[in-house]
PDB file of C-alpha atoms in Angstrom:
ATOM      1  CA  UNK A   1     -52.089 -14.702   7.658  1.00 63.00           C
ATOM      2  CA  UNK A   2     -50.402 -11.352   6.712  1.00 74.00           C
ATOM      3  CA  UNK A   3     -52.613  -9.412   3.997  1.00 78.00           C
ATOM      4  CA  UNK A   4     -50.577  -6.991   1.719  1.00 83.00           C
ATOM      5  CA  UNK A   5     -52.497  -4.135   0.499  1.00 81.00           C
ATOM      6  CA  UNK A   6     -52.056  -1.602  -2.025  1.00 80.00           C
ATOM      7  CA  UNK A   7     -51.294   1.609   0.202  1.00 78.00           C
ATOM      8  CA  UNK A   8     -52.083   4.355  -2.954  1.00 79.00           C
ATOM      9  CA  UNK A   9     -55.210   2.652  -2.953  1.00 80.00           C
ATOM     10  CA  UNK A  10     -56.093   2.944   0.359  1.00 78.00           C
ATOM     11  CA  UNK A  11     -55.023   6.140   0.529  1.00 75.00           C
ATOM     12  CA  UNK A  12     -57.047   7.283  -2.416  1.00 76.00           C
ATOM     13  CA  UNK A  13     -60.503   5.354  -0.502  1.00 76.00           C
ATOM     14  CA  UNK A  14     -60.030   7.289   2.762  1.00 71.00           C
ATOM     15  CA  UNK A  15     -59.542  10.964   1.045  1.00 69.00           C
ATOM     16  CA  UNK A  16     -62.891   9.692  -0.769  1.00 70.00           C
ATOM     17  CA  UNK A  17     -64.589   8.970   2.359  1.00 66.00           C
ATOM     18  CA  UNK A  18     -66.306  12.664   2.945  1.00 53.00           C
ATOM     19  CA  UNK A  19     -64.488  14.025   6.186  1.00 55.00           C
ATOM     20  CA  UNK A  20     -61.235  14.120   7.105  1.00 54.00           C
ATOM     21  CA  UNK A  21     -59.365  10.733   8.929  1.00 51.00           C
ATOM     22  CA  UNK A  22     -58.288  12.964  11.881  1.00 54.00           C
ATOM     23  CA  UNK A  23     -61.404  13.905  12.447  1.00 57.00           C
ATOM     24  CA  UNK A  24     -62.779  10.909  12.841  1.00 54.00           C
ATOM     25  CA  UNK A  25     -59.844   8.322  14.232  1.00 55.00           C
ATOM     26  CA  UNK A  26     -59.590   4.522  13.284  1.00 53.00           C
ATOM     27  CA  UNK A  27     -63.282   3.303  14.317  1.00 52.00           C
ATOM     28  CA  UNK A  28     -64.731   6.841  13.316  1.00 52.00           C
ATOM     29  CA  UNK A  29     -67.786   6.738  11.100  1.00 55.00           C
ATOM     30  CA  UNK A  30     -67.455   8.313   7.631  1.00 56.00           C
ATOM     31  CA  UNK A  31     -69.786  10.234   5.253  1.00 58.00           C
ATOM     32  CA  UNK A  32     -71.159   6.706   4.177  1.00 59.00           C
ATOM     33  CA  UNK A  33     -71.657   5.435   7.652  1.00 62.00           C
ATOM     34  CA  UNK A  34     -68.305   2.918   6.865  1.00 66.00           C
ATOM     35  CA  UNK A  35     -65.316   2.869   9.245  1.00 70.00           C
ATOM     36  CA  UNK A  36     -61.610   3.196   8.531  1.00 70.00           C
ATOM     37  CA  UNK A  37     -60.957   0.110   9.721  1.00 72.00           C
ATOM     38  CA  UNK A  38     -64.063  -1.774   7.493  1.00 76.00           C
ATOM     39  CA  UNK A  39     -62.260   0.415   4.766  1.00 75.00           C
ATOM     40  CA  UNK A  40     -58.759  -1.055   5.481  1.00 77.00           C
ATOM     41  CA  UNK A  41     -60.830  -4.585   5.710  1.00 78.00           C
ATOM     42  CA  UNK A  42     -61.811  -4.160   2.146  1.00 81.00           C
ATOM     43  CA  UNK A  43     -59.208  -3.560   0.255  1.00 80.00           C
ATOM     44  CA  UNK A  44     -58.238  -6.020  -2.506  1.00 81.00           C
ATOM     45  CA  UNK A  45     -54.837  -7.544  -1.998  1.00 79.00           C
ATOM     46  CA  UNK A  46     -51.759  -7.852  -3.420  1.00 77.00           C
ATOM     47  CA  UNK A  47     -50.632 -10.622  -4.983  1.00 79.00           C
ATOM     48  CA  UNK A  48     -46.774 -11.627  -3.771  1.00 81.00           C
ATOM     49  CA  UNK A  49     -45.013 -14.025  -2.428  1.00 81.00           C
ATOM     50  CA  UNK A  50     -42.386 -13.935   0.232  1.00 83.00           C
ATOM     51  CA  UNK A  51     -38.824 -14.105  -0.699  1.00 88.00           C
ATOM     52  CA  UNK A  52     -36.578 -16.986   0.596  1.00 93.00           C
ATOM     53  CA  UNK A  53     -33.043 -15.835   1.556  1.00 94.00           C
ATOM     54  CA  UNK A  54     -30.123 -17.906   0.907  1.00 95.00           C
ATOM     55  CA  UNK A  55     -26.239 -18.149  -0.051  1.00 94.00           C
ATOM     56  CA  UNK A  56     -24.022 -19.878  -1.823  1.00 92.00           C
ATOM     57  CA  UNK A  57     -21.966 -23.038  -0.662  1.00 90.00           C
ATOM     58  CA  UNK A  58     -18.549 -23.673  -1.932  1.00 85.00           C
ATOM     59  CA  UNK A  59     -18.517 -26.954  -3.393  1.00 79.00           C
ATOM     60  CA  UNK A  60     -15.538 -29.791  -2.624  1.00 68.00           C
ATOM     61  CA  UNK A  61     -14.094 -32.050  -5.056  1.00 61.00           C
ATOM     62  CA  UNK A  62     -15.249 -35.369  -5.228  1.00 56.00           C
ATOM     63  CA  UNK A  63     -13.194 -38.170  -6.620  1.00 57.00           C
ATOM     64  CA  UNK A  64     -12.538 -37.575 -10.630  1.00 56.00           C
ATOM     65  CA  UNK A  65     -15.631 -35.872 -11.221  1.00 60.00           C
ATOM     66  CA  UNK A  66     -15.580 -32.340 -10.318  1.00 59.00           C
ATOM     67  CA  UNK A  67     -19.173 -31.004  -9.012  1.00 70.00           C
ATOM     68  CA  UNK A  68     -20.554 -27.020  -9.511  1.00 78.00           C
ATOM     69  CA  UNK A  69     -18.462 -24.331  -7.978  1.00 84.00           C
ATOM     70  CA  UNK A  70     -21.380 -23.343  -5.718  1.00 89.00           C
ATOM     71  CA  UNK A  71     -24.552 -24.825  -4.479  1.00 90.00           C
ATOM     72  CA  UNK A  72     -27.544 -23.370  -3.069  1.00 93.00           C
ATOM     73  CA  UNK A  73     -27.999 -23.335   0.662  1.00 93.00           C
ATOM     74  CA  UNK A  74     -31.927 -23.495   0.305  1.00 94.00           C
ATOM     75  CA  UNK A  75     -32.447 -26.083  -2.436  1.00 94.00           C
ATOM     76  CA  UNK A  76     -29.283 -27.424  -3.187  1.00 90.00           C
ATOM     77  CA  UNK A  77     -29.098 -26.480  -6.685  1.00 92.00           C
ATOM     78  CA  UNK A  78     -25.503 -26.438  -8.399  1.00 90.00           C
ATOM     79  CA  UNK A  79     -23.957 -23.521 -10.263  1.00 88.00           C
ATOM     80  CA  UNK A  80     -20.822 -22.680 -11.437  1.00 87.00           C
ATOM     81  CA  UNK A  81     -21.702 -19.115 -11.431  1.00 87.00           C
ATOM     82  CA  UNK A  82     -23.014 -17.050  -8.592  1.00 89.00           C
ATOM     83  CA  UNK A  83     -25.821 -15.195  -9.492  1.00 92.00           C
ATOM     84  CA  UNK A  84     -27.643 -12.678  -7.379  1.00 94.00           C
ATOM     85  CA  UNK A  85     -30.996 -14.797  -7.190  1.00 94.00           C
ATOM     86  CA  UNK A  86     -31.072 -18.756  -7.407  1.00 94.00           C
ATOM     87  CA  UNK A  87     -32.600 -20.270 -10.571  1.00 93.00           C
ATOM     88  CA  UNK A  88     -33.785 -23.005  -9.489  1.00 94.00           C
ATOM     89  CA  UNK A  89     -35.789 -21.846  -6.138  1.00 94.00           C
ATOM     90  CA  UNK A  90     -35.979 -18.071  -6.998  1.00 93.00           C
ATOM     91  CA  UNK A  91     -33.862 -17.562  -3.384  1.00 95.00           C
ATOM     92  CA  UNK A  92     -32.085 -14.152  -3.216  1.00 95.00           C
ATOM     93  CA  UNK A  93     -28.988 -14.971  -2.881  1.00 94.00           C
ATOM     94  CA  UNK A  94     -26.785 -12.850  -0.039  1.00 92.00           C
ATOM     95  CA  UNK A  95     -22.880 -13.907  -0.305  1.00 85.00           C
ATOM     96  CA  UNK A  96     -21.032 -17.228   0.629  1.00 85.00           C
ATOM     97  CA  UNK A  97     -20.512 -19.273   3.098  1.00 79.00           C
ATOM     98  CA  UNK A  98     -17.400 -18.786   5.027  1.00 60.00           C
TER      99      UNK A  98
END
């Protein structure tokens, strides 16, 4: 599973950790016998979530009722409008169908 980390943070724990990261390397021991990779380990994560990508679909008439413009190409929702994320599934939305 991917973790996401706050890199400031990290950045911030290293500088902390008494001697210099060159110094040392990615399994070096620092000041507090800790490596940089238990460091990395450690930090808390981020809490996201991964964007879907979609686009929209032209709609066709059917018979005497006349359905959205445009539909989503992830969840199907209909719109008559073409916003830049869908509001249904939260997709970001990147142009049309052809």
């Amino acid at each position: 599973m991917t973790k996401y980390i706050d890199a400031e943070n990290l950045i911030n724990e290293l500088s902390a950790a008494c001697m210099p990261i060159y110094e040392k390397g990615i399994t070096g021991i620092l000041g507090d016998n800790s490596s940089i990779a238990d460091i990395i380990n450690e930090q808390p994560t981020a809490d996201v979530q991964e964007v879907k990508h979609g686009y929209w679909k032209s709609q066709k008439q059917s018979g005497f009722y006349r359905l959205a413009d445009y539909e989503c190409s992830i969840c199907g929702y209909d719109n008559d409008e073409t916003p830049d994320y869908c509001a249904f599934c939260g997709a970001k939305m990147e142009g049309f169908d052809d």
